[in-house]
XYZ file of C-alpha atoms in Angstrom:
623
model
C 0.102 0.002 -0.194
C 1.202 3.577 -0.628
C 1.839 5.791 2.540
C -0.389 8.202 3.089
C -0.755 11.611 5.457
C 2.230 12.917 7.036
C 4.130 9.542 7.155
C 4.465 9.805 3.093
C 7.272 12.576 2.501
C 6.456 12.415 -1.531
C 2.734 13.032 -0.822
C 4.166 16.478 1.097
C 5.917 17.452 -1.756
C 3.452 16.663 -4.357
C 1.107 18.708 -2.105
C 3.633 21.558 -1.969
C 4.110 21.226 -5.818
C 0.785 21.443 -6.837
C -0.386 24.285 -4.502
C 2.840 26.357 -5.649
C 1.824 25.609 -9.328
C -1.805 26.577 -8.627
C -0.434 30.037 -7.396
C 1.670 30.244 -10.622
C -1.276 30.193 -12.728
C -3.623 31.869 -9.759
C -5.482 34.390 -11.688
C -6.356 32.093 -14.502
C -7.647 29.486 -12.286
C -9.862 31.831 -10.854
C -11.046 33.065 -14.176
C -11.412 29.470 -15.333
C -13.544 28.976 -11.806
C -15.759 32.005 -12.654
C -16.332 30.949 -16.170
C -17.232 27.468 -15.087
C -19.527 28.654 -12.105
C -21.217 31.065 -14.664
C -21.597 28.191 -17.334
C -23.298 26.364 -14.488
C -25.634 29.085 -13.500
C -26.564 29.633 -17.288
C -27.438 25.851 -17.324
C -29.491 25.789 -14.132
C -31.480 29.082 -15.462
C -32.278 27.797 -18.857
C -34.827 24.962 -17.807
C -36.789 27.634 -15.897
C -36.756 30.006 -18.741
C -37.785 27.014 -21.028
C -40.662 25.951 -18.680
C -41.949 29.609 -18.492
C -41.542 29.931 -22.399
C -43.605 26.736 -22.852
C -46.476 27.673 -20.096
C -46.819 30.843 -22.030
C -47.257 29.457 -25.299
C -49.622 26.801 -24.333
C -51.624 29.543 -22.642
C -51.564 31.415 -25.826
C -50.058 34.321 -24.178
C -47.274 36.478 -25.850
C -43.953 34.828 -25.091
C -41.354 36.639 -27.257
C -39.214 37.872 -24.620
C -38.886 34.402 -22.689
C -38.008 32.562 -26.327
C -35.618 35.347 -26.879
C -34.212 34.627 -23.397
C -33.915 31.252 -24.034
C -31.643 31.905 -27.489
C -29.474 34.224 -25.430
C -28.865 31.489 -22.701
C -27.883 29.348 -25.089
C -25.458 31.582 -27.284
C -24.257 32.583 -23.853
C -23.667 28.961 -22.709
C -21.486 28.520 -26.112
C -19.731 31.259 -25.341
C -18.859 30.347 -22.033
C -18.133 26.766 -22.872
C -15.612 28.155 -25.565
C -13.934 30.263 -22.882
C -13.852 27.411 -20.600
C -11.921 25.230 -22.951
C -9.417 28.109 -23.818
C -8.890 28.604 -20.034
C -8.512 25.103 -19.279
C -5.912 24.269 -21.997
C -3.958 27.511 -21.189
C -3.966 26.595 -17.173
C -2.809 22.943 -17.883
C -0.057 23.952 -20.560
C 1.388 26.620 -18.039
C 1.143 24.531 -15.063
C 2.941 21.645 -16.848
C 5.951 23.904 -18.111
C 6.165 24.814 -14.659
C 6.305 21.663 -13.105
C 8.737 20.674 -15.808
C 10.913 23.582 -15.080
C 10.974 23.204 -11.241
C 11.659 19.486 -11.506
C 14.310 19.838 -14.121
C 16.153 22.258 -12.087
C 15.773 19.876 -8.917
C 17.252 16.931 -10.680
C 19.947 18.690 -12.183
C 20.700 20.306 -8.873
C 20.335 17.042 -6.992
C 23.261 15.939 -9.440
C 23.841 12.218 -9.867
C 22.203 11.198 -6.832
C 18.670 11.609 -8.766
C 19.949 9.534 -11.540
C 21.234 7.008 -9.508
C 18.065 6.462 -7.894
C 15.340 6.657 -10.168
C 17.132 5.934 -13.405
C 17.502 8.262 -16.538
C 14.653 6.609 -18.203
C 12.317 6.753 -14.989
C 13.223 10.450 -14.683
C 12.440 11.394 -18.434
C 8.924 9.510 -18.027
C 8.163 11.408 -14.897
C 9.288 14.829 -16.088
C 7.369 14.198 -19.516
C 4.463 12.179 -18.857
C 3.591 12.531 -15.203
C 4.322 16.244 -15.477
C 1.617 16.635 -18.269
C -0.880 14.495 -16.087
C -0.266 16.341 -12.878
C -0.454 19.854 -14.842
C -4.001 19.235 -14.874
C -4.674 19.257 -11.215
C -5.124 23.107 -11.228
C -7.445 23.457 -14.081
C -9.547 20.543 -12.902
C -9.897 21.973 -9.231
C -10.715 25.080 -10.616
C -13.841 23.585 -12.406
C -14.684 21.176 -9.631
C -16.702 23.822 -7.909
C -18.792 24.355 -10.835
C -19.087 20.384 -11.155
C -20.557 20.161 -7.829
C -22.884 23.370 -8.001
C -24.519 21.886 -11.113
C -26.028 18.683 -9.008
C -26.533 20.732 -5.781
C -28.068 23.652 -7.550
C -30.185 21.275 -9.366
C -31.449 19.507 -6.145
C -32.508 23.230 -5.002
C -34.064 23.818 -8.095
C -36.290 20.847 -7.624
C -37.066 21.889 -4.013
C -38.073 25.182 -5.212
C -40.718 23.655 -7.509
C -41.939 21.266 -4.971
C -40.253 19.662 -2.017
C -41.233 16.143 -3.044
C -39.051 16.025 -5.883
C -35.942 17.111 -4.110
C -36.964 14.253 -1.459
C -37.484 11.898 -3.924
C -33.965 12.463 -5.399
C -31.958 12.699 -1.961
C -33.771 9.556 -1.170
C -31.119 8.029 -3.630
C -28.338 10.643 -3.143
C -26.337 8.286 -0.982
C -25.519 5.782 -3.553
C -24.363 8.103 -5.662
C -22.122 9.515 -3.001
C -20.658 6.111 -2.392
C -20.139 5.411 -6.188
C -18.136 8.528 -6.325
C -16.150 8.056 -3.251
C -15.082 4.269 -4.564
C -14.334 5.925 -7.980
C -11.450 8.292 -6.669
C -9.788 5.496 -4.236
C -9.772 2.723 -6.839
C -8.687 5.064 -9.748
C -5.654 6.526 -7.594
C -4.377 3.154 -6.734
C -4.583 1.606 -10.059
C -3.295 5.018 -11.870
C -0.405 4.779 -9.576
C 0.378 0.950 -10.638
C 0.238 1.987 -14.230
C 2.475 4.978 -13.894
C 5.096 2.529 -12.211
C 4.898 0.134 -14.872
C 5.500 3.061 -17.584
C 8.405 4.083 -15.706
C 9.904 0.757 -15.493
C 9.662 0.608 -19.409
C 11.060 3.704 -19.945
C 14.073 3.065 -17.587
C 14.745 -0.133 -19.490
C 14.461 1.413 -22.837
C 17.014 4.425 -21.913
C 19.514 1.848 -20.770
C 19.112 -0.286 -24.243
C 19.194 2.795 -26.497
C 22.674 3.936 -24.506
C 23.926 0.429 -25.188
C 22.520 0.073 -28.547
C 26.029 -0.720 -29.892
C 26.841 -3.632 -27.512
C 23.382 -4.906 -28.302
C 23.824 -5.084 -31.883
C 27.311 -6.502 -31.638
C 26.056 -8.982 -29.248
C 23.304 -10.157 -31.622
C 20.768 -9.810 -28.571
C 18.156 -7.493 -29.906
C 15.343 -9.888 -29.454
C 16.474 -10.605 -26.094
C 16.937 -6.857 -25.231
C 13.558 -6.134 -26.520
C 12.050 -8.709 -24.290
C 13.717 -7.055 -21.203
C 12.801 -3.736 -22.094
C 8.897 -4.862 -22.320
C 8.828 -7.287 -19.575
C 6.686 -4.727 -17.465
C 4.258 -4.897 -20.229
C 1.894 -7.225 -18.588
C 1.838 -5.282 -15.489
C 0.986 -2.106 -17.617
C -1.913 -3.792 -19.334
C -3.192 -5.192 -16.017
C -3.244 -1.681 -14.319
C -4.623 -0.156 -17.679
C -7.473 -3.071 -17.485
C -7.911 -2.306 -14.060
C -8.346 1.386 -14.409
C -10.625 0.924 -17.088
C -12.886 -1.563 -15.168
C -12.714 0.818 -12.302
C -14.427 3.536 -14.454
C -16.481 1.219 -16.321
C -18.063 -0.248 -13.478
C -18.812 3.344 -12.065
C -20.334 4.340 -15.364
C -22.258 1.194 -15.346
C -23.610 1.922 -11.852
C -24.026 5.500 -12.711
C -26.407 4.377 -15.978
C -28.379 2.165 -13.577
C -28.924 4.412 -10.695
C -29.312 7.890 -12.430
C -32.130 6.910 -14.919
C -34.114 5.628 -11.916
C -33.696 8.845 -10.112
C -34.777 10.670 -13.004
C -37.954 8.561 -13.812
C -38.763 8.757 -9.907
C -38.719 12.632 -9.989
C -40.393 12.941 -13.579
C -43.050 10.301 -11.801
C -43.733 12.393 -8.803
C -43.926 15.642 -11.168
C -46.262 13.849 -13.080
C -48.663 13.333 -10.005
C -48.384 16.658 -8.996
C -49.454 17.691 -12.627
C -52.317 15.616 -12.358
C -53.421 16.946 -8.847
C -52.838 20.639 -10.448
C -49.728 21.586 -8.161
C -47.425 21.785 -11.171
C -47.496 23.428 -14.639
C -46.571 21.570 -17.874
C -43.574 23.887 -17.871
C -42.396 23.159 -14.424
C -42.627 19.387 -15.435
C -40.353 20.067 -18.130
C -38.021 22.041 -15.856
C -38.085 19.545 -13.186
C -36.768 16.944 -16.010
C -34.308 18.869 -16.808
C -33.259 19.537 -13.114
C -33.487 15.726 -12.600
C -31.019 15.159 -15.393
C -28.406 17.690 -14.119
C -28.750 16.423 -10.249
C -27.869 12.808 -11.462
C -24.957 14.249 -13.670
C -22.578 11.710 -12.145
C -20.815 11.311 -15.620
C -19.099 14.684 -15.183
C -18.032 14.092 -11.872
C -16.591 10.593 -12.343
C -14.722 12.078 -15.082
C -13.259 14.706 -13.156
C -12.789 12.722 -9.751
C -10.975 9.960 -12.123
C -8.812 12.681 -13.659
C -8.005 14.276 -10.474
C -6.894 10.759 -9.198
C -4.638 10.396 -12.006
C -3.320 13.691 -11.346
C -2.442 12.976 -7.545
C -0.923 9.944 -8.548
C 1.106 11.441 -11.223
C 1.987 14.603 -8.975
C 3.165 11.910 -5.867
C 5.658 10.617 -8.606
C 6.863 14.021 -9.045
C 6.874 14.593 -5.306
C 9.087 11.352 -4.935
C 11.873 13.039 -7.024
C 11.783 16.285 -4.903
C 12.450 14.286 -1.799
C 16.046 13.833 -3.238
C 17.438 16.828 -1.880
C 19.331 19.489 -4.133
C 23.176 20.504 -3.026
C 22.811 23.593 -0.725
C 25.678 26.161 -1.140
C 26.961 28.657 1.435
C 27.546 32.501 1.383
C 31.512 32.279 2.335
C 33.465 34.294 -0.404
C 36.489 32.514 -1.716
C 39.654 34.637 -1.176
C 42.474 35.197 -3.568
C 44.706 32.007 -3.409
C 46.648 29.890 -5.697
C 44.382 27.008 -5.616
C 45.437 24.964 -2.742
C 43.440 21.707 -2.255
C 43.204 19.891 1.110
C 41.046 16.726 1.754
C 40.799 16.302 5.778
C 39.678 12.673 6.908
C 37.414 12.151 3.707
C 35.201 9.169 3.919
C 32.648 8.475 1.199
C 30.519 5.652 0.774
C 28.744 4.520 -2.691
C 26.250 1.532 -3.045
C 26.451 0.703 0.693
C 30.257 0.086 0.853
C 32.937 2.580 2.061
C 34.902 3.705 -0.965
C 37.006 6.250 0.497
C 38.281 5.800 4.078
C 39.680 8.553 6.056
C 41.623 10.192 3.052
C 43.824 13.061 3.901
C 45.462 14.851 1.019
C 47.171 18.139 0.716
C 47.828 19.728 -3.083
C 49.704 22.923 -2.869
C 48.682 25.644 -5.115
C 50.194 25.362 -8.490
C 51.368 21.711 -8.346
C 50.222 18.848 -10.299
C 48.883 15.638 -8.464
C 48.014 12.393 -10.324
C 45.856 10.033 -8.871
C 46.368 6.171 -9.724
C 44.905 3.120 -8.454
C 43.450 0.035 -9.173
C 39.912 -0.533 -10.971
C 37.305 0.488 -7.710
C 39.919 2.158 -5.542
C 37.764 5.309 -5.831
C 39.863 7.586 -8.100
C 36.843 8.980 -9.658
C 35.092 9.723 -6.588
C 37.950 11.340 -5.053
C 37.890 13.532 -8.163
C 34.224 14.266 -7.946
C 34.641 15.250 -4.057
C 37.412 17.638 -4.935
C 35.221 19.702 -6.954
C 31.944 19.031 -5.186
C 30.243 16.987 -7.641
C 29.681 14.816 -4.615
C 29.883 15.322 -1.114
C 31.719 13.328 1.639
C 29.960 11.424 4.068
C 32.647 12.357 6.520
C 35.684 14.549 6.517
C 35.846 17.925 4.502
C 37.057 19.215 1.110
C 38.853 22.715 1.127
C 39.960 25.034 -1.418
C 42.319 27.855 -0.364
C 41.288 27.120 3.153
C 37.377 27.539 2.769
C 35.311 24.465 2.870
C 33.617 23.593 -0.618
C 30.027 23.433 1.347
C 30.349 26.881 2.638
C 30.912 28.525 -1.225
C 28.241 29.852 -3.103
C 27.560 28.138 -6.092
C 29.097 30.679 -8.769
C 32.214 30.983 -6.628
C 32.619 27.372 -6.528
C 31.784 26.737 -10.373
C 33.876 29.562 -11.521
C 37.032 28.141 -9.434
C 36.964 24.527 -10.762
C 36.931 23.289 -13.961
C 36.480 19.583 -15.053
C 37.225 17.278 -18.055
C 35.721 13.916 -18.252
C 36.720 10.515 -19.909
C 33.204 10.665 -21.776
C 32.474 14.444 -22.050
C 28.844 15.267 -22.588
C 29.069 17.953 -25.277
C 26.116 20.394 -24.661
C 25.238 23.214 -26.850
C 24.075 24.061 -30.156
C 27.406 24.321 -31.878
C 31.073 23.126 -31.325
C 31.987 26.453 -30.405
C 29.193 26.894 -27.761
C 29.986 23.361 -26.324
C 33.620 24.391 -25.548
C 32.489 28.031 -24.062
C 29.751 26.072 -21.878
C 29.215 27.743 -18.674
C 31.314 31.047 -19.625
C 29.136 34.357 -19.299
C 30.199 35.451 -22.613
C 33.209 33.413 -24.173
C 34.911 35.281 -26.698
C 36.008 33.237 -30.172
C 39.429 34.000 -29.499
C 39.434 32.449 -25.970
C 37.565 29.442 -27.584
C 40.013 28.994 -30.276
C 42.933 29.229 -27.993
C 41.427 26.858 -25.569
C 40.972 24.512 -28.547
C 44.529 25.011 -29.778
C 46.065 23.844 -26.205
C 43.784 20.814 -26.695
C 44.890 20.069 -30.299
C 41.437 20.372 -31.551
C 41.431 23.439 -33.561
C 42.522 21.650 -36.685
C 39.936 19.192 -36.891
C 37.288 21.624 -35.657
C 38.440 23.747 -38.527
C 37.818 20.950 -40.883
C 34.136 20.971 -39.844
C 31.761 21.924 -42.530
C 30.917 25.252 -40.495
C 34.076 25.296 -38.056
C 33.205 26.183 -34.850
C 29.772 27.148 -35.709
C 29.195 23.465 -36.784
C 26.174 22.005 -34.951
C 27.536 19.418 -32.209
C 24.918 16.649 -33.727
C 26.412 17.494 -37.280
C 30.152 16.850 -35.877
C 31.350 13.532 -36.602
C 33.947 12.608 -34.318
C 36.047 10.002 -32.586
C 36.234 9.173 -28.956
C 39.857 10.849 -28.809
C 38.407 14.228 -30.669
C 35.092 14.341 -28.257
C 37.835 14.132 -25.103
C 39.911 16.925 -27.068
C 36.646 19.061 -27.063
C 35.983 18.269 -23.484
C 39.608 19.277 -22.797
C 39.152 22.414 -24.648
C 36.101 23.104 -22.550
C 37.836 22.883 -19.331
C 40.811 24.987 -20.706
C 38.347 27.710 -21.876
C 36.782 27.717 -18.103
C 40.171 28.256 -16.467
C 39.938 28.546 -12.535
C 42.315 27.973 -9.802
C 41.757 24.018 -9.939
C 41.762 21.880 -12.748
C 40.585 18.516 -12.500
C 40.827 15.830 -15.208
C 38.905 12.525 -14.315
C 40.650 10.169 -16.900
C 40.308 12.939 -19.572
C 43.244 11.548 -21.710
C 42.424 7.808 -22.060
C 41.206 8.141 -25.453
C 44.295 10.177 -26.975
C 47.260 8.503 -28.894
C 50.407 8.720 -26.825
C 51.774 11.683 -29.132
C 48.763 13.882 -28.623
C 48.689 12.662 -24.838
C 52.014 14.049 -24.588
C 51.601 17.393 -26.288
C 48.630 17.996 -23.907
C 50.458 17.062 -20.847
C 53.294 19.353 -21.977
C 50.817 22.281 -22.119
C 48.963 21.142 -19.033
C 52.466 21.021 -16.849
C 54.080 23.918 -18.670
C 52.280 27.236 -18.814
C 48.685 25.839 -19.488
C 45.435 27.022 -17.931
C 44.542 26.282 -14.255
C 46.723 26.654 -11.380
C 46.316 23.482 -9.610
C 45.817 20.229 -11.463
C 44.396 17.155 -10.187
C 44.706 14.059 -12.885
C 42.979 10.768 -12.470
C 45.738 8.720 -14.422
C 45.614 4.976 -15.793
C 49.179 5.529 -17.819
C 52.381 5.625 -16.101
C 53.433 8.231 -18.746
C 51.016 10.691 -17.427
C 51.766 9.689 -13.491
C 55.439 10.441 -14.422
C 54.782 14.099 -15.678
C 52.961 14.986 -12.507
C 54.613 16.772 -9.693
C 53.462 14.100 -7.499
C 51.462 10.965 -7.088
C 48.709 9.835 -4.845
C 48.508 5.866 -4.684
C 45.258 5.036 -4.051
C 44.471 1.246 -2.565
C 41.600 -0.164 -0.796
C 39.898 3.416 -0.061
C 43.137 4.633 1.362
C 46.248 6.533 0.164
C 48.848 4.309 0.361
C 51.688 6.641 -0.578
C 52.347 9.840 -1.890
C 55.686 10.679 -3.988
C 57.134 10.938 -7.462
C 56.509 8.400 -9.911
C 59.847 7.027 -10.195
C 60.157 6.853 -6.597
C 57.015 4.779 -6.284
C 58.095 2.818 -9.325
C 60.459 0.853 -7.358
C 57.453 -0.837 -5.172
C 56.521 -3.867 -6.925
C 52.903 -3.396 -5.997
C 52.982 0.202 -7.577
C 53.943 -1.192 -10.912
C 51.389 -3.649 -10.925
C 48.882 -0.782 -10.990
C 49.846 -0.094 -14.278
C 50.650 -3.710 -15.129
C 47.299 -4.403 -16.971
C 47.442 -1.397 -19.094
C 50.879 -1.124 -20.038
C 54.101 -3.061 -19.885
C 57.662 -2.091 -20.309
C 56.991 1.589 -21.964
C 55.483 2.447 -18.617
C 58.967 2.382 -17.094
C 60.502 5.456 -15.887
C 63.274 4.933 -18.622
C 60.998 4.612 -21.375
C 58.781 7.639 -20.091
C 62.144 9.899 -19.639
C 60.984 10.214 -16.137
C 64.566 10.197 -15.295
C 64.988 13.517 -16.763
C 63.897 16.612 -14.586
C 60.158 17.288 -14.448
C 59.372 20.569 -13.862
C 58.163 22.132 -10.640
C 55.194 24.081 -9.603
C 54.365 27.153 -11.551
C 52.818 30.529 -10.473
C 54.168 30.378 -7.031
C 52.850 28.543 -3.558
C 51.708 30.961 -0.437
C 53.366 28.104 1.551
C 56.595 28.185 -0.352
C 56.329 24.441 -0.683
C 58.546 22.627 -3.484
C 57.391 20.755 -6.057
C 56.995 17.658 -4.193
C 55.072 19.235 -1.291
C 51.937 17.153 -2.131
C 51.288 15.504 1.192
C 49.159 12.505 1.733
C 48.294 10.422 4.789
C 45.433 7.544 5.417
C 43.467 7.655 8.763
C 42.033 4.330 9.769
C 39.058 3.635 11.630
C 37.035 6.867 10.100
C 33.360 6.583 11.212
C 31.112 5.411 8.295
C 28.365 8.005 7.691
C 25.530 7.012 4.965
C 23.969 7.821 2.419
C 25.390 10.310 -0.130
C 24.891 8.769 -3.750
C 27.651 9.187 -6.439
C 28.268 8.749 -9.859
C 27.758 5.517 -11.420
C 31.531 5.374 -12.168
C 32.615 7.081 -9.176
C 34.037 3.771 -7.793
C 36.494 3.734 -10.797
């Protein structure tokens, strides 16, 4: 069963979302409510005017004004219905757009945790389908008073004609009330199951599309299709159950409503025969009986509201994943000194980093190496606050990253990844992503540093080529990602295996630029090649979640366990002699406030650190 009330955080977030979304289109919701009530009022007035006109005509009395009144009411009802349709569509569209903006911003603010918890496909299903369904809530709520006013007003009108008519109808009203309550409850439950099945299909489809080359290469298209569509029977059962619920409700309404209408008309006929009602009043009573039993409209609206509530709850579940909070402490001037103090981080229920201490002086380059699963990518994510540690803290120039404002943090730290996502309309925009007003010269200079300028210029429109129309290899994509990091600048540059797809010559040129007068003050590199580690000022060797040693590559190379880290990826070419590591490696550039030398990158481990739970990380963060 789905939790309810205050014990269900998702339901609380859903209520807040819908309340805020309703306020966003508040004036239109009020207008929709007034138009709907006006249309209901006109519909309630029409039977009286028709009845009066009929009585006058039967009495051979002039009834021109009443006939014209009927025509005017019909015309007004048509106009109100058109206005109601336009307002409903407008409110639904505005609310849906607001919900999508709100949830998209929240998902991006929460970072990788949201994708880890829900899956990218399910998130897309929630932000597209569920947001559209939840977006109908304000409009439906605005029209609901009018939908309720119709039957209530009709019962009042019956009482005004004759109290016996109202009494006969009210005798069967409890049956209608129970019917509406059952529809609302059952529809909400089945709609929730239906939407969950949709989300599972969307998540599986997103995984299949992402790995389409692997699927084709393995020849498992049919098996993968079956996996994607595995939740389809659940979807079918939930859909059939939802239609059965509404079908039973409609059948009961068809059975109950005509009986009540016949009862009212029968009593009206008796009263007519006794002279207590006129023919026109009988006509009006028959029309009011139909309006009073307008269960079909209410059933449809209540079912729609139930589906919208279920969809809103799925959006509320997304909001239970908190977005990253930032501080207000300004980042002082500094060379980009990075410190990790007792950092412990968990992922997937296990401790990946355990009490890590590192001190990277400004202007130096630290390479982080280790076997797969040692936590290199997680450390890189923590260093620039793409993730938060479960224990300890990370500081940049003496300020904890948690206390920095968003703009200060993102302006100070640049990233490049192994598989960069190239966002933006054109190649130039992808390189300048995140910059307030990137100049063409800055973009070209960054591309030249990343050895990307030549192949970009060969594209049909150069830097103006659309990213989707720019064919490129994995290495060229990495060079564009590096160019983006170089264009970003900042005092700390973090490369998370961002050289892995480059050929050795290109990698050497880029590392020369990085360790020479290249952009960025302090550099943190996740390295898998010994040649890259040999160029760094120091190497932090991660082993089983701890920093096993920190030192120069040629010094650590004497240890057999350290050499084994690179054994799978390379052979003799990674030896210091083949790498040229015996030659002097330049020290830090740009100075350092502490005056530490090029080997002044200090690291220790602290065992027994307390594990603190819960922060999700990137899927590749254990690398």
